[in-house]
CSV table of C-alpha atoms in Angstrom, one decimal:
chain,number,residue,atom,x,y,z
I,1,MET,CA,57.9,-44.8,2.0
I,2,LYS,CA,58.6,-41.4,0.4
I,3,ARG,CA,55.4,-41.8,-1.6
I,4,ARG,CA,53.3,-42.4,1.5
I,5,LEU,CA,55.0,-39.4,3.1
I,6,LEU,CA,54.2,-37.2,0.2
I,7,ILE,CA,50.6,-38.4,0.2
I,8,GLY,CA,50.3,-37.7,3.9
I,9,LEU,CA,51.7,-34.2,3.6
I,10,SER,CA,49.4,-33.5,0.7
I,11,LEU,CA,46.4,-34.5,2.7
I,12,ILE,CA,47.5,-32.4,5.6
I,13,ILE,CA,47.9,-29.4,3.4
I,14,ILE,CA,44.6,-30.0,1.5
I,15,LEU,CA,42.6,-30.6,4.6
I,16,GLY,CA,44.6,-28.7,7.2
I,17,PHE,CA,44.6,-25.3,5.4
I,18,PRO,CA,40.7,-25.0,5.1
I,19,LEU,CA,40.4,-26.2,8.7
I,20,TRP,CA,42.9,-23.7,9.9
I,21,GLY,CA,41.2,-21.0,7.8
I,22,GLY,CA,37.8,-21.9,9.2
I,23,TYR,CA,39.2,-21.8,12.8
I,24,PHE,CA,40.9,-18.4,12.1
I,25,LEU,CA,37.8,-16.8,10.7
I,26,PHE,CA,35.2,-18.2,13.1
I,27,PHE,CA,37.0,-18.9,16.3
I,28,THR,CA,39.4,-15.9,16.7
I,29,PRO,CA,38.7,-12.2,17.1
I,30,ARG,CA,41.0,-11.4,14.1
I,31,GLY,CA,38.7,-13.3,11.8
I,32,VAL,CA,35.9,-10.7,12.1
I,33,PRO,CA,37.6,-8.0,10.0
I,34,TRP,CA,38.7,-10.7,7.5
I,35,ILE,CA,35.1,-11.7,7.1
I,36,LEU,CA,34.0,-8.1,6.5
I,37,LYS,CA,36.7,-7.6,3.9
I,38,GLY,CA,35.9,-10.9,2.3
I,39,VAL,CA,32.2,-10.0,1.8
I,40,SER,CA,33.3,-6.6,0.3
I,41,TRP,CA,35.8,-8.3,-2.1
I,42,PHE,CA,33.4,-11.0,-3.4
I,43,SER,CA,30.0,-9.2,-3.4
I,44,PRO,CA,28.5,-5.8,-4.4
I,45,LEU,CA,28.4,-4.9,-0.7
I,46,THR,CA,31.1,-2.8,1.1
I,47,LEU,CA,31.0,-3.7,4.8
I,48,THR,CA,32.8,-1.7,7.5
I,49,ALA,CA,32.6,-1.6,11.3
I,50,GLU,CA,33.9,1.0,13.7
I,51,LYS,CA,34.4,-1.4,16.6
I,52,TRP,CA,34.2,-5.2,17.2
I,53,GLU,CA,34.6,-7.5,20.2
I,54,GLY,CA,34.6,-11.3,20.4
I,55,ARG,CA,34.4,-13.9,17.6
I,56,LEU,CA,31.8,-15.1,15.2
I,57,ALA,CA,31.7,-18.6,16.7
I,58,GLY,CA,30.8,-17.4,20.2
I,59,SER,CA,29.8,-13.9,21.5
I,60,LEU,CA,30.3,-11.1,19.0
I,61,ARG,CA,29.6,-7.4,19.3
I,62,LEU,CA,29.8,-4.9,16.5
I,63,GLU,CA,29.3,-1.1,16.7
I,64,GLY,CA,28.9,1.3,13.8
I,65,LEU,CA,28.4,-1.4,11.2
I,66,GLN,CA,27.7,-0.1,7.7
I,67,ALA,CA,26.9,-1.7,4.4
I,68,ARG,CA,27.0,0.2,1.1
I,69,TRP,CA,26.0,-0.8,-2.4
I,70,LYS,CA,25.1,1.0,-5.6
I,71,ASP,CA,21.5,2.0,-4.7
I,72,GLY,CA,21.5,1.9,-0.9
I,73,HIS,CA,23.1,2.3,2.5
I,74,LEU,CA,22.5,0.4,5.7
I,75,ARG,CA,23.7,1.6,9.1
I,76,ILE,CA,23.5,-0.4,12.3
I,77,GLN,CA,24.3,1.3,15.7
I,78,SER,CA,24.9,-2.0,17.6
I,79,TYR,CA,24.9,-5.7,16.7
I,80,GLN,CA,25.2,-8.6,19.2
I,81,SER,CA,25.1,-12.3,18.6
I,82,ARG,CA,25.9,-15.6,20.3
I,83,LEU,CA,26.7,-18.5,18.0
I,84,ASN,CA,26.9,-22.0,19.5
I,85,PRO,CA,30.3,-23.4,18.4
I,86,LYS,CA,29.5,-27.0,19.4
I,87,GLN,CA,26.5,-27.1,17.0
I,88,MET,CA,28.8,-26.1,14.2
I,89,LEU,CA,30.8,-29.3,14.6
I,90,LEU,CA,27.5,-31.2,14.2
I,91,GLY,CA,26.7,-29.4,10.9
I,92,LYS,CA,24.2,-26.8,12.3
I,93,ILE,CA,24.6,-23.1,12.6
I,94,LEU,CA,22.8,-22.2,15.8
I,95,PHE,CA,22.5,-18.6,17.1
I,96,GLU,CA,21.3,-18.5,20.6
I,97,GLU,CA,20.6,-14.8,20.2
I,98,ILE,CA,20.9,-11.9,17.8
I,99,LYS,CA,20.1,-8.4,18.9
I,100,VAL,CA,20.3,-5.3,16.7
I,101,ILE,CA,19.7,-1.7,17.9
I,102,GLY,CA,19.4,1.4,15.7
I,103,VAL,CA,18.9,0.4,12.0
I,104,THR,CA,18.7,3.0,9.2
I,105,PHE,CA,18.0,1.7,5.7
I,106,ASP,CA,18.3,4.3,2.9
I,107,ARG,CA,17.3,3.6,-0.6
I,108,LEU,CA,19.2,6.3,-2.5
I,109,ARG,CA,17.4,6.1,-5.8
I,110,LYS,CA,13.8,6.3,-6.8
I,111,ARG,CA,12.4,3.0,-8.1
I,112,THR,CA,12.3,3.2,-11.9
I,113,GLU,CA,11.0,-0.3,-12.6
I,114,PRO,CA,7.7,-1.9,-11.8
I,115,LEU,CA,7.6,-4.2,-8.8
I,116,ASP,CA,8.6,-7.8,-9.7
I,117,LEU,CA,7.0,-10.5,-7.6
I,118,SER,CA,9.0,-13.4,-9.1
I,119,TRP,CA,9.5,-15.9,-6.3
I,120,PRO,CA,13.1,-16.8,-5.8
I,121,ARG,CA,14.0,-20.5,-6.3
I,122,LEU,CA,17.1,-21.9,-4.6
I,123,SER,CA,19.0,-25.2,-5.0
I,124,GLY,CA,22.3,-26.7,-4.2
I,125,LEU,CA,24.4,-25.9,-1.1
I,126,LEU,CA,22.0,-23.2,0.2
I,127,THR,CA,19.2,-25.7,0.6
I,128,LEU,CA,21.5,-28.1,2.5
I,129,LEU,CA,22.3,-25.5,5.2
I,130,ASN,CA,20.7,-25.9,8.6
I,131,ILE,CA,20.4,-22.6,10.4
I,132,GLU,CA,18.5,-21.6,13.5
I,133,VAL,CA,18.1,-18.3,15.4
I,134,ARG,CA,16.5,-19.0,18.8
I,135,SER,CA,15.9,-15.4,19.5
I,136,PHE,CA,16.3,-12.2,17.4
I,137,GLU,CA,15.4,-8.7,18.2
I,138,VAL,CA,15.6,-5.5,16.2
I,139,LYS,CA,14.8,-2.1,17.8
I,140,ASP,CA,14.3,1.3,16.1
I,141,LEU,CA,14.4,0.5,12.4
I,142,PHE,CA,14.0,3.4,9.9
I,143,TYR,CA,13.4,2.9,6.2
I,144,ARG,CA,13.8,5.9,4.0
I,145,THR,CA,13.3,6.5,0.3
I,146,PRO,CA,13.8,9.7,-1.8
I,147,ASP,CA,10.1,10.1,-2.5
I,148,ASN,CA,8.5,9.1,0.7
I,149,PRO,CA,8.7,10.0,4.4
I,150,ALA,CA,10.7,7.7,6.7
I,151,TYR,CA,8.9,4.6,7.9
I,152,HIS,CA,9.6,3.7,11.6
I,153,LEU,CA,9.4,0.2,13.1
I,154,GLN,CA,9.8,0.3,16.8
I,155,GLU,CA,10.5,-3.4,17.3
I,156,ILE,CA,10.8,-6.7,15.5
I,157,SER,CA,11.4,-9.9,17.3
I,158,GLY,CA,10.9,-13.7,17.0
I,159,ARG,CA,12.6,-16.9,16.0
I,160,LEU,CA,14.1,-18.1,12.7
I,161,ALA,CA,14.9,-21.5,11.2
I,162,TRP,CA,16.2,-22.4,7.7
I,163,LYS,CA,16.2,-26.1,6.7
I,164,GLN,CA,15.9,-27.8,3.3
I,165,GLY,CA,15.1,-24.5,1.5
I,166,ILE,CA,12.3,-23.6,3.9
I,167,LEU,CA,12.4,-20.4,6.0
I,168,ALA,CA,10.2,-20.5,9.2
I,169,LEU,CA,9.6,-17.3,11.1
I,170,THR,CA,7.8,-18.0,14.4
I,171,GLN,CA,6.7,-16.0,17.4
I,172,LEU,CA,7.0,-12.9,15.2
I,173,SER,CA,6.2,-9.5,16.6
I,174,PHE,CA,6.3,-6.2,14.6
I,175,LYS,CA,5.4,-3.0,16.4
I,176,ASN,CA,4.9,0.6,15.1
I,177,ASP,CA,2.8,3.6,15.8
I,178,LEU,CA,-0.3,1.9,14.3
I,179,GLY,CA,-0.2,-1.3,16.4
I,180,ARG,CA,1.4,-4.7,16.6
I,181,LEU,CA,1.6,-7.6,14.2
I,182,GLU,CA,2.2,-11.0,15.6
I,183,GLY,CA,2.2,-14.6,14.4
I,184,ASN,CA,4.1,-17.0,12.1
I,185,LEU,CA,5.3,-17.0,8.5
I,186,GLY,CA,6.6,-19.9,6.4
I,187,LEU,CA,8.4,-19.4,3.0
I,188,GLY,CA,9.5,-22.2,0.7
I,189,PHE,CA,12.3,-21.4,-1.8
I,190,ARG,CA,13.1,-24.9,-3.2
I,191,THR,CA,9.4,-25.4,-4.0
I,192,PRO,CA,7.6,-22.0,-3.9
I,193,ALA,CA,5.3,-21.8,-0.9
I,194,LEU,CA,3.9,-19.1,1.4
I,195,LYS,CA,2.1,-19.8,4.7
I,196,ILE,CA,0.6,-16.8,6.6
I,197,ASP,CA,-0.8,-16.9,10.1
I,198,LEU,CA,-0.8,-13.4,11.6
I,199,LYS,CA,-2.8,-11.2,14.0
I,200,TRP,CA,-2.8,-7.4,13.8
I,201,SER,CA,-3.8,-5.5,17.0
I,202,ALA,CA,-4.5,-1.9,16.0
I,203,GLU,CA,-3.5,1.0,18.3
I,204,ARG,CA,-6.8,2.7,17.4
I,205,PRO,CA,-9.9,0.8,16.3
I,206,TRP,CA,-10.7,0.9,12.6
I,207,GLN,CA,-14.4,0.9,11.7
I,208,GLY,CA,-15.0,-0.3,15.3
I,209,MET,CA,-12.6,-3.3,15.0
I,210,GLU,CA,-9.5,-3.8,17.2
I,211,GLN,CA,-8.0,-6.9,15.7
I,212,PHE,CA,-7.5,-8.5,12.3
I,213,LEU,CA,-6.5,-12.1,11.6
I,214,PHE,CA,-4.7,-13.0,8.3
I,215,ARG,CA,-4.5,-16.6,7.1
I,216,GLY,CA,-3.1,-17.9,3.8
I,217,ARG,CA,-1.7,-21.1,2.2
I,218,LEU,CA,-0.1,-20.6,-1.2
I,219,GLY,CA,1.9,-22.8,-3.5
I,220,PRO,CA,2.3,-23.8,-7.1
I,221,ASP,CA,-0.7,-25.2,-8.9
I,222,TRP,CA,-1.3,-27.5,-11.9
I,223,ARG,CA,-1.6,-24.5,-14.3
I,224,GLY,CA,2.0,-23.5,-13.6
I,225,MET,CA,1.2,-20.4,-11.5
I,226,PRO,CA,4.1,-20.0,-9.0
I,227,LEU,CA,1.9,-19.2,-6.0
I,228,THR,CA,-1.8,-19.7,-5.6
I,229,GLY,CA,-4.1,-20.6,-2.8
I,230,PRO,CA,-6.8,-19.4,-0.3
I,231,VAL,CA,-6.4,-16.3,1.8
I,232,GLN,CA,-8.7,-15.0,4.6
I,233,ILE,CA,-9.0,-11.8,6.7
I,234,ARG,CA,-11.2,-11.6,9.7
I,235,GLY,CA,-12.0,-8.5,11.6
I,236,LEU,CA,-12.7,-8.7,15.4
I,237,ARG,CA,-14.3,-6.4,17.9
I,238,GLU,CA,-14.1,-7.4,21.6
I,239,GLY,CA,-12.9,-10.8,20.5
I,240,LYS,CA,-15.9,-11.5,18.3
I,241,GLU,CA,-15.9,-11.7,14.5
I,242,ARG,CA,-17.3,-8.6,12.7
I,243,PHE,CA,-16.4,-9.2,9.1
I,244,LEU,CA,-14.9,-11.9,6.9
I,245,PHE,CA,-13.0,-11.5,3.6
I,246,GLN,CA,-11.8,-14.6,1.7
I,247,SER,CA,-10.5,-15.2,-1.7
I,248,GLU,CA,-8.3,-17.3,-4.0
I,249,LEU,CA,-5.0,-15.5,-4.6
I,250,GLY,CA,-2.7,-16.1,-7.5
I,251,ILE,CA,0.7,-14.3,-7.7
I,252,THR,CA,2.7,-13.9,-10.9
I,253,PRO,CA,5.7,-11.6,-11.4
I,254,HIS,CA,3.7,-8.6,-12.5
I,255,ARG,CA,0.1,-9.4,-11.5
I,256,ILE,CA,-1.9,-10.6,-8.5
I,257,ASN,CA,-5.1,-12.3,-9.4
I,258,ILE,CA,-7.9,-12.3,-6.8
I,259,ARG,CA,-10.6,-14.8,-7.6
I,260,GLN,CA,-13.7,-16.0,-5.7
I,261,ILE,CA,-14.0,-12.9,-3.6
I,262,GLU,CA,-16.5,-13.1,-0.7
I,263,LEU,CA,-17.0,-10.3,1.8
I,264,LYS,CA,-19.5,-10.6,4.7
I,265,GLU,CA,-20.2,-8.4,7.7
I,266,VAL,CA,-21.8,-9.8,10.9
I,267,GLY,CA,-25.1,-8.2,11.5
I,268,ARG,CA,-25.5,-7.0,7.9
I,269,LYS,CA,-27.6,-9.1,5.5
I,270,GLY,CA,-26.2,-9.9,2.1
I,271,SER,CA,-22.6,-10.2,0.8
I,272,LEU,CA,-20.1,-9.0,-1.8
I,273,SER,CA,-18.6,-11.5,-4.3
I,274,GLY,CA,-16.6,-11.2,-7.5
I,275,GLU,CA,-13.0,-11.2,-8.8
I,276,GLY,CA,-10.2,-8.7,-9.5
I,277,ALA,CA,-6.5,-8.1,-10.1
I,278,VAL,CA,-3.6,-5.9,-9.1
I,279,LEU,CA,-1.4,-4.9,-12.0
I,280,LEU,CA,2.3,-4.2,-11.4
I,281,ASP,CA,3.1,-3.1,-15.0
I,282,ARG,CA,4.1,0.5,-13.8
I,283,ILE,CA,5.7,2.2,-10.9
I,284,ASP,CA,2.3,2.9,-9.3
I,285,PRO,CA,0.2,-0.3,-9.2
I,286,ALA,CA,-3.2,-0.4,-10.8
I,287,PHE,CA,-6.2,-2.6,-10.1
I,288,GLN,CA,-9.4,-3.8,-11.7
I,289,VAL,CA,-12.3,-5.4,-9.9
I,290,ASP,CA,-15.8,-6.8,-10.9
I,291,LEU,CA,-18.1,-7.1,-7.9
I,292,ASN,CA,-21.5,-8.5,-7.4
I,293,LEU,CA,-23.8,-7.1,-4.6
I,294,ASN,CA,-25.9,-9.9,-3.3
I,295,ASN,CA,-28.9,-8.4,-1.4
I,296,LEU,CA,-26.5,-6.2,0.6
I,297,ASP,CA,-28.4,-4.3,3.3
I,298,PHE,CA,-27.5,-0.6,3.8
I,299,SER,CA,-30.6,0.3,5.6
I,300,LYS,CA,-28.7,1.2,8.8
I,301,GLU,CA,-26.6,3.8,7.1
I,302,VAL,CA,-29.3,5.6,5.2
I,303,ARG,CA,-32.1,5.1,7.8
I,304,ALA,CA,-34.4,3.7,5.1
I,305,PRO,CA,-35.0,0.3,3.6
I,306,LEU,CA,-32.1,-0.2,1.1
I,307,ILE,CA,-31.1,-3.7,0.0
I,308,LEU,CA,-28.9,-3.6,-3.1
I,309,SER,CA,-28.2,-6.1,-5.8
I,310,GLY,CA,-26.3,-5.7,-9.0
I,311,GLN,CA,-22.8,-5.2,-10.4
I,312,LEU,CA,-20.0,-2.8,-9.7
I,313,ASN,CA,-17.0,-2.6,-12.0
I,314,LEU,CA,-13.8,-0.5,-11.1
I,315,GLU,CA,-10.4,0.1,-12.6
I,316,GLY,CA,-7.6,2.5,-12.1
I,317,ARG,CA,-5.2,3.3,-9.3
I,318,PRO,CA,-6.0,4.1,-5.6
I,319,ALA,CA,-5.4,7.8,-6.1
I,320,ALA,CA,-7.8,7.9,-9.1
I,321,TYR,CA,-10.1,5.2,-10.4
I,322,SER,CA,-13.4,5.0,-12.3
I,323,GLY,CA,-16.0,2.5,-13.1
I,324,THR,CA,-19.7,1.7,-13.7
I,325,PHE,CA,-22.6,0.5,-11.6
I,326,ASP,CA,-25.9,-1.2,-12.2
I,327,LEU,CA,-27.8,-1.5,-8.9
I,328,LYS,CA,-31.3,-2.4,-7.8
I,329,ASN,CA,-33.1,-1.9,-4.5
I,330,LYS,CA,-35.0,-5.2,-4.4
I,331,ARG,CA,-38.2,-4.2,-2.5
I,332,LEU,CA,-41.7,-5.2,-3.3
I,333,SER,CA,-43.1,-1.8,-2.2
I,334,TRP,CA,-42.5,1.8,-3.1
I,335,GLN,CA,-38.8,1.6,-2.2
I,336,ALA,CA,-38.1,-0.5,-5.3
I,337,ALA,CA,-35.7,1.3,-7.7
I,338,PHE,CA,-32.8,0.7,-10.0
I,339,LEU,CA,-29.8,3.0,-10.9
I,340,THR,CA,-27.1,2.7,-13.6
I,341,GLY,CA,-24.2,5.1,-14.3
I,342,GLY,CA,-20.6,5.8,-13.8
I,343,LEU,CA,-18.3,6.8,-10.9
I,344,LYS,CA,-14.9,8.3,-10.1
I,345,GLY,CA,-13.1,8.1,-6.8
I,346,ASN,CA,-10.0,8.1,-4.7
I,347,GLY,CA,-8.9,6.8,-1.3
I,348,THR,CA,-11.3,9.0,0.7
I,349,GLY,CA,-14.5,9.0,-1.3
I,350,VAL,CA,-16.3,8.4,-4.6
I,351,ALA,CA,-18.6,10.5,-6.8
I,352,LEU,CA,-21.5,8.7,-8.6
I,353,GLU,CA,-23.2,10.0,-11.7
I,354,ILE,CA,-26.7,8.5,-12.1
I,355,GLN,CA,-27.2,8.3,-15.9
I,356,LYS,CA,-30.4,6.3,-15.8
I,357,GLY,CA,-32.7,5.3,-13.0
I,358,GLN,CA,-36.3,4.4,-12.2
I,359,TRP,CA,-38.5,4.9,-9.1
I,360,LEU,CA,-42.2,5.0,-8.7
I,361,LYS,CA,-42.4,4.1,-12.4
I,362,GLY,CA,-40.7,7.4,-13.3
I,363,SER,CA,-37.2,8.3,-14.3
I,364,LEU,CA,-34.3,9.5,-12.2
I,365,GLN,CA,-31.0,11.3,-12.8
I,366,GLY,CA,-28.5,13.0,-10.6
I,367,ARG,CA,-25.2,12.7,-8.7
I,368,LEU,CA,-24.1,11.5,-5.3
I,369,GLN,CA,-20.8,12.1,-3.4
I,370,ILE,CA,-19.9,9.5,-0.7
I,371,ASP,CA,-17.0,10.2,1.7
I,372,TRP,CA,-15.7,7.8,4.4
I,373,GLU,CA,-12.5,9.4,5.6
I,374,LYS,CA,-14.2,10.7,8.8
I,375,GLY,CA,-17.3,8.4,8.9
I,376,LEU,CA,-19.8,7.8,6.1
I,377,SER,CA,-21.2,11.1,4.7
I,378,LEU,CA,-23.5,11.6,1.7
I,379,ARG,CA,-24.1,14.6,-0.5
I,380,GLY,CA,-26.0,14.8,-3.7
I,381,ALA,CA,-28.8,16.1,-6.0
I,382,ILE,CA,-31.5,14.0,-7.7
I,383,GLN,CA,-33.9,14.9,-10.4
I,384,GLY,CA,-37.0,12.8,-10.9
I,385,ARG,CA,-39.6,13.0,-13.7
I,386,GLY,CA,-43.0,11.3,-14.0
I,387,LEU,CA,-43.1,9.7,-10.6
I,388,GLN,CA,-46.5,8.0,-10.0
I,389,THR,CA,-47.9,8.5,-6.5
I,390,GLU,CA,-50.5,5.7,-6.9
I,391,VAL,CA,-47.5,3.3,-6.4
I,392,LEU,CA,-47.5,4.6,-2.8
I,393,ASP,CA,-51.2,4.4,-2.4
I,394,PRO,CA,-53.8,3.7,-5.1
I,395,ARG,CA,-56.1,6.3,-3.6
I,396,LEU,CA,-53.6,9.0,-4.2
I,397,PRO,CA,-53.1,9.3,-8.0
I,398,GLY,CA,-50.5,11.9,-9.3
I,399,LEU,CA,-47.6,12.6,-11.5
I,400,ILE,CA,-44.8,14.3,-9.6
I,401,ASN,CA,-41.6,15.9,-10.8
I,402,ILE,CA,-39.0,16.5,-8.1
I,403,GLU,CA,-35.7,18.3,-7.7
I,404,ALA,CA,-33.9,17.3,-4.5
I,405,ARG,CA,-30.7,18.4,-3.0
I,406,GLY,CA,-29.3,17.3,0.4
I,407,GLU,CA,-26.6,16.0,2.6
I,408,LEU,CA,-26.1,13.5,5.5
I,409,ILE,CA,-23.0,14.0,7.7
I,410,PRO,CA,-21.8,12.1,10.8
I,411,THR,CA,-21.0,14.0,14.0
I,412,SER,CA,-18.7,13.2,17.0
I,413,SER,CA,-21.8,12.5,19.1
I,414,GLY,CA,-22.7,9.5,16.8
I,415,LEU,CA,-26.0,11.2,15.6
I,416,ASN,CA,-26.1,12.2,11.9
I,417,GLN,CA,-27.0,15.7,10.9
I,418,GLY,CA,-28.2,16.8,7.4
I,419,SER,CA,-30.4,18.9,5.3
I,420,LEU,CA,-32.8,18.4,2.4
I,421,THR,CA,-34.3,20.8,-0.1
I,422,LEU,CA,-37.2,19.4,-2.2
I,423,ASN,CA,-38.8,21.3,-5.1
I,424,LEU,CA,-41.9,20.1,-7.0
I,425,PRO,CA,-42.1,21.8,-10.4
I,426,GLN,CA,-45.0,21.3,-12.8
I,427,SER,CA,-46.5,18.4,-11.0
I,428,ARG,CA,-50.1,17.1,-10.6
I,429,PHE,CA,-51.7,15.4,-7.6
I,430,GLN,CA,-55.3,14.0,-7.5
I,431,GLY,CA,-56.1,15.8,-10.8
I,432,LYS,CA,-54.8,19.2,-9.7
I,433,SER,CA,-51.7,21.2,-10.5
I,434,LEU,CA,-49.1,21.0,-7.7
I,435,THR,CA,-45.9,23.1,-7.1
I,436,GLY,CA,-44.1,23.4,-3.8
I,437,LEU,CA,-40.9,23.8,-1.9
I,438,VAL,CA,-39.9,21.9,1.3
I,439,LYS,CA,-36.8,22.5,3.4
I,440,ALA,CA,-35.9,20.1,6.2
I,441,ARG,CA,-33.0,19.6,8.6
I,442,LEU,CA,-31.8,16.6,10.7
I,443,ALA,CA,-30.2,17.6,13.9
I,444,HIS,CA,-29.7,15.9,17.3
I,445,GLY,CA,-31.8,13.0,16.1
I,446,ALA,CA,-34.8,15.1,15.3
I,447,LEU,CA,-36.2,16.0,11.9
I,448,LEU,CA,-37.1,19.7,11.6
I,449,ILE,CA,-39.3,21.1,8.8
I,450,ASP,CA,-38.5,24.7,7.9
């Protein structure tokens, strides 16, 4: 009898104390400060709150919530949640609503290590949890770092579910000054996986497009790469597709491989293909890319037949990169030409140095500056030697040397303006010596010869 009594008391103590502790923490208002202190004791975080009302299992409101750790600081003006206590008895953590207002996230130290894209893998108890948030909303989120201006997100909202190591974010909506991002995300942490289905609606059209669709399905492959799979970006104008980018993406801790690149634009003949990589071996990421131009038509931009094929190789960082090019204008008439050389560029333009070229069976050299920050503009100087005019017309033999300098600049009216200076030193035409100087201007859609 005594033995049974002792066993019964032991079970009551063993089972009753955790049950009482869980009830105290989750179902009473006094449990909230204990949870904040417990997190501070057993983690690198220090949590504090100026004011709290309610209980965790039910309606809870926190004001002046702060989290501090070695390299950062998080401040939340107001936090509200409604946790369904009945679902907890069934083994599910169900938040009917979470609402957060006024978030400031400060990273106190500059990043001193390269980005690490190692995908986290979880196992054990965490993968057995069943958590759902039927509605969450965050308003006015500021992210600040020592070396960059503050980034402001006006609103984040959506739904969240965690089950068997898979995090599903649905009905997502991110809004900032540039536009709104909406859609769904799926992330797998027991088996690495990433599913992207998003739509970006720009506040102001970019290159004439108002919306961009992002699609991706990534997971481990047979070669052991943690995340790999197809990705796709579509640009839309007035609901119709304008351009398509698709590729095979592979993500490793310090490198993103981009294979089978294909880029097409509706209404433009030809395409871009190739492969590349983003390198995360330093604080500022680098890239390398090898592109093939497949009969890509630029006739509309230069107002002349220009269909390019060839190779373009780039490497460096967005603020400063360099590379080589080997391009041909595949035409059967006098427009046929090829150019090889090097280039240097940044985020707003690129400078090309033509080291070797051919046109009209003669040689070409020169330089060209292309800028696209405020529309596509061209500036440059070309030197040609030994150009044979009979390629234009067999009845007009000649050997021409040219020195040309000009520019083509877009205007707010949509019509390009530009200028051209053409010098013909020590040339011959139809058996006679030829020298000359031509100056021309393009203005308001008309070509003016000075």
